[in-house]
mmCIF file of C-alpha atoms (C1' of nucleotides) in Angstrom:
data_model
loop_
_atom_site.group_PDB
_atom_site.id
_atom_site.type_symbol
_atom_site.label_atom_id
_atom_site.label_comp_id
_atom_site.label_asym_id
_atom_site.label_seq_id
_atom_site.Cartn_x
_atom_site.Cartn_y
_atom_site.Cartn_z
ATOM 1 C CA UNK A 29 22.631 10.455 -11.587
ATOM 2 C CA UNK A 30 22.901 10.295 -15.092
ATOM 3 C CA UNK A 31 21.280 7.527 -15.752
ATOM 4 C CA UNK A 32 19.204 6.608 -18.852
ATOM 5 C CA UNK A 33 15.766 6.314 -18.936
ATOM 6 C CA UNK A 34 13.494 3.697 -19.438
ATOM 7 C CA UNK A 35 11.944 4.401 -22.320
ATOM 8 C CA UNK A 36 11.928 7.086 -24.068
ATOM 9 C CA UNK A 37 8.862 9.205 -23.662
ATOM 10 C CA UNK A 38 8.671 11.335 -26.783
ATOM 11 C CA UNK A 39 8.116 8.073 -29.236
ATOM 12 C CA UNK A 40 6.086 6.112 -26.508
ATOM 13 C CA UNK A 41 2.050 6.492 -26.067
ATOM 14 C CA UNK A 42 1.003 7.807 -22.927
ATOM 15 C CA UNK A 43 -2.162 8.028 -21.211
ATOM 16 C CA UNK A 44 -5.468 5.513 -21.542
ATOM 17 C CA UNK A 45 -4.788 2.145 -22.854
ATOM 18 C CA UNK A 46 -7.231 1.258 -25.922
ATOM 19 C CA UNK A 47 -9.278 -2.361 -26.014
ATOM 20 C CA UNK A 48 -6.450 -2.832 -29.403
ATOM 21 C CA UNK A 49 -3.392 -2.167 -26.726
ATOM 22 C CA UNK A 50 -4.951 -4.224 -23.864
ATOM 23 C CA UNK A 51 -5.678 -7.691 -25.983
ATOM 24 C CA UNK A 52 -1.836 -6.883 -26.949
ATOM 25 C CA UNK A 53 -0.941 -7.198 -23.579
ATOM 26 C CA UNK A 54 -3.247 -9.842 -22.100
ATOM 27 C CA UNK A 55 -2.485 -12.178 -25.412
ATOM 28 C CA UNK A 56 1.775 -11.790 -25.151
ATOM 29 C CA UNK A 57 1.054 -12.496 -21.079
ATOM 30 C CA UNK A 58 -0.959 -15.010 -21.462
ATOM 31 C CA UNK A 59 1.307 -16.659 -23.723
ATOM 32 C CA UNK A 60 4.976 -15.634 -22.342
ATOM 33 C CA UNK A 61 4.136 -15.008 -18.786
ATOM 34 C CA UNK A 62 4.868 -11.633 -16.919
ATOM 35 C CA UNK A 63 8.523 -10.346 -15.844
ATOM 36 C CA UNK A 64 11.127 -8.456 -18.248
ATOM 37 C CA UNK A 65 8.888 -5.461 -18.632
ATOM 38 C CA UNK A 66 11.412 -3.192 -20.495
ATOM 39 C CA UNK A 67 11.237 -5.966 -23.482
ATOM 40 C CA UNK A 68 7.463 -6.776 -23.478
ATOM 41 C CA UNK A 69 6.488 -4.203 -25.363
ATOM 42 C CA UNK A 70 8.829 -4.982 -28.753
ATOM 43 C CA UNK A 71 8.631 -8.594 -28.149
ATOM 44 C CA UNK A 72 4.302 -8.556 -28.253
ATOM 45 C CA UNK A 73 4.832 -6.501 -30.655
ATOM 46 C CA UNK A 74 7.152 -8.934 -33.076
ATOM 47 C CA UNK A 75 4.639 -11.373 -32.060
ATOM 48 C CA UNK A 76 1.603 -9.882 -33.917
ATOM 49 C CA UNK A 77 4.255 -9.629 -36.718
ATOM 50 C CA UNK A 78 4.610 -13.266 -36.689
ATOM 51 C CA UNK A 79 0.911 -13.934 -36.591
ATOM 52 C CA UNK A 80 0.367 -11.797 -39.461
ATOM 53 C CA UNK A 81 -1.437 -9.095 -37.529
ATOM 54 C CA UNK A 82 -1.785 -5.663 -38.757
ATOM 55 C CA UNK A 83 -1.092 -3.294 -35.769
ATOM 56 C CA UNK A 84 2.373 -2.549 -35.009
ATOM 57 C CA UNK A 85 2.228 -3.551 -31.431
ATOM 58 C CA UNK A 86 2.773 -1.777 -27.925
ATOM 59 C CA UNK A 87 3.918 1.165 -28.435
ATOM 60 C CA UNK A 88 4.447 1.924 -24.761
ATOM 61 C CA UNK A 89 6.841 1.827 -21.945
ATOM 62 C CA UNK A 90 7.515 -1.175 -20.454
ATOM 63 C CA UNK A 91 6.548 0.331 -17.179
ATOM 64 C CA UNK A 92 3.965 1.243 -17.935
ATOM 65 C CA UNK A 93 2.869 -2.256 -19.520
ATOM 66 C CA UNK A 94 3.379 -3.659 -16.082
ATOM 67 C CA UNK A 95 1.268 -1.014 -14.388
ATOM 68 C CA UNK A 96 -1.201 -1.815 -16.910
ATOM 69 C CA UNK A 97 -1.116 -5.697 -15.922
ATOM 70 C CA UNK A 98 -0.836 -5.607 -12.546
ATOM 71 C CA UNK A 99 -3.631 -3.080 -11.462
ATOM 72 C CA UNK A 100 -6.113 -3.549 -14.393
ATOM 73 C CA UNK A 101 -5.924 -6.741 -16.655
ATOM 74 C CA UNK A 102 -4.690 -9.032 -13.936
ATOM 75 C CA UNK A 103 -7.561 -12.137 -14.469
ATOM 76 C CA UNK A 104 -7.574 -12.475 -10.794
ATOM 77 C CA UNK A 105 -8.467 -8.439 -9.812
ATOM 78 C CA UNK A 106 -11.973 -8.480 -8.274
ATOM 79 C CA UNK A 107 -14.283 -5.285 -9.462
ATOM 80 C CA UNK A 108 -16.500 -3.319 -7.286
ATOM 81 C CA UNK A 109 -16.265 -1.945 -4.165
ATOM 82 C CA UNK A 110 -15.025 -2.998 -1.161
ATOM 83 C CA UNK A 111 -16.746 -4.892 1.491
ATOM 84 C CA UNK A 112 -16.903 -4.863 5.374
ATOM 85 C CA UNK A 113 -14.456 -7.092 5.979
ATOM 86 C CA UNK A 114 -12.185 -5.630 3.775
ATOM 87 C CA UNK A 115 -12.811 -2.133 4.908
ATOM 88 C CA UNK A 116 -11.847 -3.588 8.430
ATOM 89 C CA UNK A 117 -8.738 -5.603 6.927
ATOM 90 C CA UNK A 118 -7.335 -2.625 5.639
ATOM 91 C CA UNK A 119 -8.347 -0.540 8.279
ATOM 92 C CA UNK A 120 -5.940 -2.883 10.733
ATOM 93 C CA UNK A 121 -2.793 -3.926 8.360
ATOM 94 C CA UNK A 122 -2.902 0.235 8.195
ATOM 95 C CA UNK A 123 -2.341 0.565 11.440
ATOM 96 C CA UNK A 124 0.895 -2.039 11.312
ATOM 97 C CA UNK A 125 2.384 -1.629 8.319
ATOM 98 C CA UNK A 126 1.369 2.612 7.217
ATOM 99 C CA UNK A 127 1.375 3.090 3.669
ATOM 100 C CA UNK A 128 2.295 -0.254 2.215
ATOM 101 C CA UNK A 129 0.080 -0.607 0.149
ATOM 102 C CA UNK A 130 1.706 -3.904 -1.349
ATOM 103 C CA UNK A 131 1.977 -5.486 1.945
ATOM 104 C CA UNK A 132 -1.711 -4.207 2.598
ATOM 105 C CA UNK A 133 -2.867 -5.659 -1.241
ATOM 106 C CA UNK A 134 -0.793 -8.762 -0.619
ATOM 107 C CA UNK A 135 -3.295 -9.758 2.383
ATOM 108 C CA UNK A 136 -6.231 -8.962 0.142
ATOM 109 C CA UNK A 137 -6.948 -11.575 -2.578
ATOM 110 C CA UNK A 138 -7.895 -9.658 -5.601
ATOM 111 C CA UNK A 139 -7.207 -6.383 -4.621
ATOM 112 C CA UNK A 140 -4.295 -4.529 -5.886
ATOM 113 C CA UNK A 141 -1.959 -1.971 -3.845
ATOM 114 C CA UNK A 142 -2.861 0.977 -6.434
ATOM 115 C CA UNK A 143 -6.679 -0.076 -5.809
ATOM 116 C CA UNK A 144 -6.453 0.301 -1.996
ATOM 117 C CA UNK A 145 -4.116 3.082 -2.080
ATOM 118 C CA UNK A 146 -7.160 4.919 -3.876
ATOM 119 C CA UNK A 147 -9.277 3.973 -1.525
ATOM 120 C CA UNK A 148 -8.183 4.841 1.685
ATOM 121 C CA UNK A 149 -7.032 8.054 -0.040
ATOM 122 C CA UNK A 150 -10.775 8.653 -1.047
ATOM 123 C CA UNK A 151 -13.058 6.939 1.792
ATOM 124 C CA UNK A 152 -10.674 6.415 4.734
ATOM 125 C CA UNK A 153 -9.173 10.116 4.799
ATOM 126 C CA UNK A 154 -12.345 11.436 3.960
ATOM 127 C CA UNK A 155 -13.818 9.899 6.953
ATOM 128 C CA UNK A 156 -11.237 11.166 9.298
ATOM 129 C CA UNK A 157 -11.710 14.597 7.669
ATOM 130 C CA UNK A 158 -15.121 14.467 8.897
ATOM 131 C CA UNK A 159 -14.309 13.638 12.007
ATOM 132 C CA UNK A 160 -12.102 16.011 12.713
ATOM 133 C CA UNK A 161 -14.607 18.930 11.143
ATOM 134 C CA UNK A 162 -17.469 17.306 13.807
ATOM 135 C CA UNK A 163 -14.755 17.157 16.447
ATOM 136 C CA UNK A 164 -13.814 20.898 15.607
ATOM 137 C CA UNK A 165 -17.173 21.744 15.648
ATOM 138 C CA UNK A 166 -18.285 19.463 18.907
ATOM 139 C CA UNK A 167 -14.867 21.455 20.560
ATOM 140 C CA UNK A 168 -16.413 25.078 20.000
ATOM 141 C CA UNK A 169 -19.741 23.956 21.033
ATOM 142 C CA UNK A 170 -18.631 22.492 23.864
ATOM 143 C CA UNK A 171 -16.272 25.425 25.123
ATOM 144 C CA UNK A 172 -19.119 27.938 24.481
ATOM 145 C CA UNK A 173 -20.947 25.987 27.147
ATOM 146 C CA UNK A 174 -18.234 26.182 29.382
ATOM 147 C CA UNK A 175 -17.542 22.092 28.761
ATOM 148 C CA UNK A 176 -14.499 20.112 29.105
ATOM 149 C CA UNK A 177 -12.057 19.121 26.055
ATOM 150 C CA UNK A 178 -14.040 17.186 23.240
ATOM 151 C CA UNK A 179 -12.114 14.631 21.180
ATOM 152 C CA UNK A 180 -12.160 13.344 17.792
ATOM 153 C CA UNK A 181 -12.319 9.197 17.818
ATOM 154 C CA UNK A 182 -11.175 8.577 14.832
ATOM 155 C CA UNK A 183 -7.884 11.312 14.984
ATOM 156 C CA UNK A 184 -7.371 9.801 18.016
ATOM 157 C CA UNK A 185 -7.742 6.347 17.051
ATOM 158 C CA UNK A 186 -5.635 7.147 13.887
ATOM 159 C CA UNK A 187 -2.994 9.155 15.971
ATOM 160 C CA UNK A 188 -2.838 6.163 18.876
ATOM 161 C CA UNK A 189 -2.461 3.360 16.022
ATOM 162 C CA UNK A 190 0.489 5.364 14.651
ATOM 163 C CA UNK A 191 2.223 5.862 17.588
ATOM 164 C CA UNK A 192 1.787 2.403 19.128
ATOM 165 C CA UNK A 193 2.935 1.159 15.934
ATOM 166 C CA UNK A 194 6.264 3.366 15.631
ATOM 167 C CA UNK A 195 6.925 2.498 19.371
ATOM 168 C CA UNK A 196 6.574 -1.423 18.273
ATOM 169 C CA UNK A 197 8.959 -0.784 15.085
ATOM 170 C CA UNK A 198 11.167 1.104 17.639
ATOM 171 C CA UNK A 199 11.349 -1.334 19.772
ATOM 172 C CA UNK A 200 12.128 -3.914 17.394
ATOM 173 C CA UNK A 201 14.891 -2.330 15.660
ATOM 174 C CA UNK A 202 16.720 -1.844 19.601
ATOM 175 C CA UNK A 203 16.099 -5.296 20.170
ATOM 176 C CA UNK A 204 17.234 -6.847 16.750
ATOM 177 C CA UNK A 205 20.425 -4.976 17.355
ATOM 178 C CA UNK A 206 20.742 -6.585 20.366
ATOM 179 C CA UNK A 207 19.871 -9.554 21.315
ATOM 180 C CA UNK A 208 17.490 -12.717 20.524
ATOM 181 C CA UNK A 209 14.481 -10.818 19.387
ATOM 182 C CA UNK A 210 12.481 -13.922 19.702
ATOM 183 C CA UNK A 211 13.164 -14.499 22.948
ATOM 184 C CA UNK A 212 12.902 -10.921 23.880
ATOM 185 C CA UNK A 213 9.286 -10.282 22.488
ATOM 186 C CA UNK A 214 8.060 -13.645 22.564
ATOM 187 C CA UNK A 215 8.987 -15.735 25.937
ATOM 188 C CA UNK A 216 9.208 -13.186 28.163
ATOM 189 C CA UNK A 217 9.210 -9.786 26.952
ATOM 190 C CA UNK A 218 11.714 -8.855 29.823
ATOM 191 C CA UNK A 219 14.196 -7.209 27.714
ATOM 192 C CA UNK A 220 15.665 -4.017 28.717
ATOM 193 C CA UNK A 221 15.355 -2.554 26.006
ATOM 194 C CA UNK A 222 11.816 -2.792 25.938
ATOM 195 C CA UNK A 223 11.390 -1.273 29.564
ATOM 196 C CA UNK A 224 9.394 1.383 28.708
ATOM 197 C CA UNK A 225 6.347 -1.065 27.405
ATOM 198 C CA UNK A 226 7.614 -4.035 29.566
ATOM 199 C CA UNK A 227 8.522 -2.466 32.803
ATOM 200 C CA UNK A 228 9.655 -5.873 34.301
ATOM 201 C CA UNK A 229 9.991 -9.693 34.048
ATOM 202 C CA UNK A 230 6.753 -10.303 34.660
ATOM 203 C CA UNK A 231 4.821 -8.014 32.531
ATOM 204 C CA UNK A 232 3.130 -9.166 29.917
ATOM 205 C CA UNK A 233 4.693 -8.791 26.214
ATOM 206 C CA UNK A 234 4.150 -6.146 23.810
ATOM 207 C CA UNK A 235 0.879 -6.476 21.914
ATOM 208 C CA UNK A 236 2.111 -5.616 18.052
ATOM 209 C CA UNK A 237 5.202 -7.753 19.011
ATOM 210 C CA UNK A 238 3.426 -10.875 20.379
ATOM 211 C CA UNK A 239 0.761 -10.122 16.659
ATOM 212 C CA UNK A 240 4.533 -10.416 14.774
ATOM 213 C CA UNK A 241 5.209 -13.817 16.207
ATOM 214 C CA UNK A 242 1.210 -14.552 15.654
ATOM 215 C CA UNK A 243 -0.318 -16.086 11.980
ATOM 216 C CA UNK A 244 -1.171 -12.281 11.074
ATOM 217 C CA UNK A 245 2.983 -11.353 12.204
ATOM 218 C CA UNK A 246 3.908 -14.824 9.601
ATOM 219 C CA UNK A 247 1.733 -14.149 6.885
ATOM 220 C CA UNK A 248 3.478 -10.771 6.634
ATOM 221 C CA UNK A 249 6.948 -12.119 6.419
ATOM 222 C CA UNK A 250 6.037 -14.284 3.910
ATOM 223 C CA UNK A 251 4.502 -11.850 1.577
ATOM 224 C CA UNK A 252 7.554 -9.824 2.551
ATOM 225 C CA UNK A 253 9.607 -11.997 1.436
ATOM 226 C CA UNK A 254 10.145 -13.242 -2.434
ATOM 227 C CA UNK A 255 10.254 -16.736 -2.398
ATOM 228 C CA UNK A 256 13.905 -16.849 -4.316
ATOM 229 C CA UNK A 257 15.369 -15.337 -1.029
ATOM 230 C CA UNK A 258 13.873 -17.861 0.533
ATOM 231 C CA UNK A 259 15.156 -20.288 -0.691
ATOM 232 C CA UNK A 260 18.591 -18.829 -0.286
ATOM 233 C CA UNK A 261 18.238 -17.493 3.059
ATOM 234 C CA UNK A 262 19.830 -19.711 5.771
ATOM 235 C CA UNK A 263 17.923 -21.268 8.427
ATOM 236 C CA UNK A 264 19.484 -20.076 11.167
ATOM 237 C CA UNK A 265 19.323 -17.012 13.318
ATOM 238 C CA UNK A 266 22.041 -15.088 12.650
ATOM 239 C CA UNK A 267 20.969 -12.869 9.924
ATOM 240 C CA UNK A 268 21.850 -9.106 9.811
ATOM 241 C CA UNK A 269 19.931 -7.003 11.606
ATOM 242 C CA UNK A 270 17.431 -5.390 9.171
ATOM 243 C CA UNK A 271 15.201 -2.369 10.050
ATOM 244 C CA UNK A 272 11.653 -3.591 10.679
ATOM 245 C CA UNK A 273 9.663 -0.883 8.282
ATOM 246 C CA UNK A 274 12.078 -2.162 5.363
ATOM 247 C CA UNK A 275 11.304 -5.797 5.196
ATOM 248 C CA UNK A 276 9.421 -7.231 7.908
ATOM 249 C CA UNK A 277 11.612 -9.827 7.969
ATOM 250 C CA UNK A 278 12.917 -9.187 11.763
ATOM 251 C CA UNK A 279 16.080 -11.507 12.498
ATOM 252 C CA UNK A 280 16.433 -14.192 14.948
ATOM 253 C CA UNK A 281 12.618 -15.046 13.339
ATOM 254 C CA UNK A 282 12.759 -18.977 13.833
ATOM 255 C CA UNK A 283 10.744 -21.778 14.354
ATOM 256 C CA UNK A 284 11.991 -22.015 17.774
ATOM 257 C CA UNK A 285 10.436 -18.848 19.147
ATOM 258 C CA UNK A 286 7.144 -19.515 17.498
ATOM 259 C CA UNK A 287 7.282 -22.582 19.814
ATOM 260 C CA UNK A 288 7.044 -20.276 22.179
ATOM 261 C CA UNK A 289 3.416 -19.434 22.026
ATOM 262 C CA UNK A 290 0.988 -21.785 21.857
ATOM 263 C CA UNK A 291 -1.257 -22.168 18.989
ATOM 264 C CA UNK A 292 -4.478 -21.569 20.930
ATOM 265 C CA UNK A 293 -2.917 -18.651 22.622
ATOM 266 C CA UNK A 294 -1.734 -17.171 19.008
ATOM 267 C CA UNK A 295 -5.309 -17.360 18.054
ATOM 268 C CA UNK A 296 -6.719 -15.596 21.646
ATOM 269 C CA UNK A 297 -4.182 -12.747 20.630
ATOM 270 C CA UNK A 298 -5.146 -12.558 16.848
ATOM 271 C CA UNK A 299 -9.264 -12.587 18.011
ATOM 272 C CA UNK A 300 -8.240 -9.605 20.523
ATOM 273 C CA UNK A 301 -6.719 -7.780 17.758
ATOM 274 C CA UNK A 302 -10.049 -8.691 15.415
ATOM 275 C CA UNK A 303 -12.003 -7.758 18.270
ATOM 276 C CA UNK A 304 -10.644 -3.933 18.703
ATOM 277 C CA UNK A 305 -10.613 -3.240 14.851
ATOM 278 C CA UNK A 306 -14.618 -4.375 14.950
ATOM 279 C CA UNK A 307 -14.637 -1.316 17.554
ATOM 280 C CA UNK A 308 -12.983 0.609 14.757
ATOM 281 C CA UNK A 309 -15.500 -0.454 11.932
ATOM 282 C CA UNK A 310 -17.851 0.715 14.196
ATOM 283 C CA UNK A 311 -16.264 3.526 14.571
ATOM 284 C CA UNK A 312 -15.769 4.734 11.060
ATOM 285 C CA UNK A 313 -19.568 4.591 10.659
ATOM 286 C CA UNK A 314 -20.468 7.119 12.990
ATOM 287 C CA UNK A 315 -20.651 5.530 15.892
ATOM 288 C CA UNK A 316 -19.479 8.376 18.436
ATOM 289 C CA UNK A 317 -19.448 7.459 21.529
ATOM 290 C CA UNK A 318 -17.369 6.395 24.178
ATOM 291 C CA UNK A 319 -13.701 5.620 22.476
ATOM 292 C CA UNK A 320 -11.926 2.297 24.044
ATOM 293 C CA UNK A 321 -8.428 3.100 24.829
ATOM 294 C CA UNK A 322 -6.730 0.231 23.468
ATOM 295 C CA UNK A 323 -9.363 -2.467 25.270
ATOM 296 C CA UNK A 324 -7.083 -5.278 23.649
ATOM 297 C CA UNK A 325 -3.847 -3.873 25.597
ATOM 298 C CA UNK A 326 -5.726 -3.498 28.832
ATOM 299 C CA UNK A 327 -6.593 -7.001 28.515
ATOM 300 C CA UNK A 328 -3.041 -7.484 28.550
ATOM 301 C CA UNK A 329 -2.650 -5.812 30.968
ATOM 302 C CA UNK A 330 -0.582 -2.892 29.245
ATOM 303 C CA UNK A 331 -2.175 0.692 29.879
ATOM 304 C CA UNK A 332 1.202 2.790 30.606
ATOM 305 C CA UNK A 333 2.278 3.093 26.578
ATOM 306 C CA UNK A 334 -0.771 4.595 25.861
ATOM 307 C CA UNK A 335 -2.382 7.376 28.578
ATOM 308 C CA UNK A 336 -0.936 9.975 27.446
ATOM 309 C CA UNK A 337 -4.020 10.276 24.867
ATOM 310 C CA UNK A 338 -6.051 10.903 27.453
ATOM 311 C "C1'" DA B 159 -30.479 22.968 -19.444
ATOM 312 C "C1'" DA B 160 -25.977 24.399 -18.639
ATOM 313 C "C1'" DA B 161 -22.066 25.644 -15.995
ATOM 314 C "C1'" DA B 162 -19.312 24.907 -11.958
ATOM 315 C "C1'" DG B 163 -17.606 22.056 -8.520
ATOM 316 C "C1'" DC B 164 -16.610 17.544 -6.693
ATOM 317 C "C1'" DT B 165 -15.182 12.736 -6.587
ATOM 318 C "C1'" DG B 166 -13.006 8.528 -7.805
ATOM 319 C "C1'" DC B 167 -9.913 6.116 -10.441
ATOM 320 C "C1'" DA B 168 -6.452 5.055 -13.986
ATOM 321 C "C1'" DA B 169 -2.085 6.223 -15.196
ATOM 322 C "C1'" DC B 170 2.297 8.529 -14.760
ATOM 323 C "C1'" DC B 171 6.489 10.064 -12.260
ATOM 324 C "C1'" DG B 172 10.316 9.718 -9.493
ATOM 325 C "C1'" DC B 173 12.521 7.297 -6.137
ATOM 326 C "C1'" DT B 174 14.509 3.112 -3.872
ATOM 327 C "C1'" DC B 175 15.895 -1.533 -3.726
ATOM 328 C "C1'" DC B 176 18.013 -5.456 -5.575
ATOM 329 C "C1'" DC B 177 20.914 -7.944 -8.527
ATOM 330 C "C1'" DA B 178 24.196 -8.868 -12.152
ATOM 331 C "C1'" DC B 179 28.496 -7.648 -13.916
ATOM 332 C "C1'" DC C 58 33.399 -3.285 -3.979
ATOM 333 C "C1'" DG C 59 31.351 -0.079 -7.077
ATOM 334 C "C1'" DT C 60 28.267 0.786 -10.791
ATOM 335 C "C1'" DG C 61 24.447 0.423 -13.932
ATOM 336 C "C1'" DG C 62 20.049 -1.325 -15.115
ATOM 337 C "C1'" DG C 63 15.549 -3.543 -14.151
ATOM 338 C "C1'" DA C 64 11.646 -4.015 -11.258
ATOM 339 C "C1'" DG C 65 8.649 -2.453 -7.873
ATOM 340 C "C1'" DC C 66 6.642 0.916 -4.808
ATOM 341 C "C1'" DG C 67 4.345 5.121 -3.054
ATOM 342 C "C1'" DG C 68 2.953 9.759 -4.206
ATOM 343 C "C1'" DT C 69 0.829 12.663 -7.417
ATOM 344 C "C1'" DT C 70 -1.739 14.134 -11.403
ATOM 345 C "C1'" DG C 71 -5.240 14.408 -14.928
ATOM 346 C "C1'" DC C 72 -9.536 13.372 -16.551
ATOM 347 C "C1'" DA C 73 -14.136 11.419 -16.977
ATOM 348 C "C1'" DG C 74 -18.361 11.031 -14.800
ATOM 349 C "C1'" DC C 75 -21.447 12.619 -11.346
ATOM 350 C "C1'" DT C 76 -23.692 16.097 -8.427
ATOM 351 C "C1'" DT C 77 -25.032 20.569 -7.242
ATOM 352 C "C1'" DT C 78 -26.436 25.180 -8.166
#
DNA sequence: AAAAGCTGCAACCGCTCCCAC
DNA sequence: CGTGGGAGCGGTTGCAGCTTT
């Protein structure tokens, strides 16, 4: 497109930071507070110059300075690996939101989005690598006997998550280009557009779209949403229609629909949803038995979505 | 003990989104 | 309304440390 680069990469340092360039960083933070990348590095640099220091400052790309700050010097990051929980709290914000890692990191105090991004790229795949190999393996074994089909768990488990949760975002985007999508996924769940899940007035609602309107659906939306927006957004319904993997924000998202659902019953849905990633934890750690097919959605009483995994 | 292979993580790259003009 | 620039995000790469042979 033309368009001029950030920096300019012949005259800027690349690669490791050094103790000298980090203090640089940290102290002009610190001091100034983070935003305007692009200028950080001259201005901490001018800076030392004031204070009579000797180095010439940050001789690096602004980016990169940000990068820097965000995944590494941050006073807030917490070291070391990951625990249970969090294994399992990734393992289920996955499975709604894909590769967001921000949205993921934003639910994880202390953990950035490059720092979980490594790690399911490391553990998580690596685990579902295995799986499949012992599912491969379990598969020959099995047909040599003369046996029926063998499964992987987890590439199941991984390939029902996905396509529950593209069927949810699916849904969504028909319905907020409809009509009230509050009303639609919330109250009722009777909206035509939702037949295939619904099926009828008196089914129950869709379980990813009653966890939207739940504390896990609002904590999203707010971490999708930068608080200046806020502020400027208007209160009422009628925002545009937005797709749902963009911004999470899903229109017609009021007050009045979370009415809708009682707290206690927003917490029942939230514990089923704990409940069936436990089964994945579980799962993950070589547990290899009987799979649950979606336990939480045939407590809703749900089952047609998801059968055609078996 | 040394070389080869593997793993995990920090950092970079390129793209998209958002906002100001 | 169109354009340019800044910020942020996800994917990818490179390297250091560890393990295996």
């Amino acid at each position: 497109m033309g368009r001029t680069p950030c920096c300019d990469s012949k005259v800027l340092k690349k690669g490791p930071w050094t103790p000298d360039e980090d203090k640089l960083l940290v102290d002009y933070v610190q001091a100034n507070g983070s935003g305007n990348w692009r200028l950080l590095p001259k201005l901490a640099g001018e800076a030392r110059v004031r204070d009579r220091w000797v180095r010439a400052g940050l001789n690096r790309c602004g980016k990169s300075c940000r990068l820097r700050w965000t995944n590494y010097l941050r006073p807030d990051i917490k070291r070391g690996p990951f625990t249970p929980e969090e294994h399992k709290s990734i393992l289920q914000l996955h499975a709604i939101v894909g590769n967001k890692w921000s949205m993921i990191a934003a639910q994880l105090p202390g953990r950035t989005d490059n720092e979980i991004k490594n790690y399911w790229n490391t553990n998580v795949k690596k685990q579902l690598r295995q799986g499949q190999a012992a599912a491969v393996g379990e598969q020959a074994a099995l047909a040599s006997l003369g046996g029926g089909a063998a499964s992987c768990p987890a590439a199941r488990h991984m390939a029902q998550w996905e396509t529950a949760r593209l069927e949810a975002e699916a849904r969504l985007s028909l319905l907020s280009g409809t009509t009230s999508v509050a009303t639609a996924s919330v109250a009722a769940s009777s909206s035509s557009s939702s037949t295939a899940a619904a099926g009828g007035a008196e089914a129950p609602p869709d379980i990813y779209l009653r966890l939207w309107n739940s504390e896990v659906g609002d904590s999203f939306r707010k971490s999708a949403r930068s608080a200046a927006r806020e502020d400027q957004e208007p209160a009422n319904a009628s925002d545009e229609a937005a797709p749902v993997s963009a911004t999470f924000a899903r229109p017609g998202d009021d007050s009045s629909a979370a009415s809708n659902v009682t707290a206690a019953a927003a917490a029942d849905e939230y514990q089923v949803f704990l409940d069936l990633a436990a089964e994945d934890f579980e799962l993950f750690h070589g547990r290899h038995g009987g799979f649950p097919l979606f336990p939480a959605v045939d407590m809703l009483g749900e089952t047609s979505l998801y059968t055609a995994f078996d």
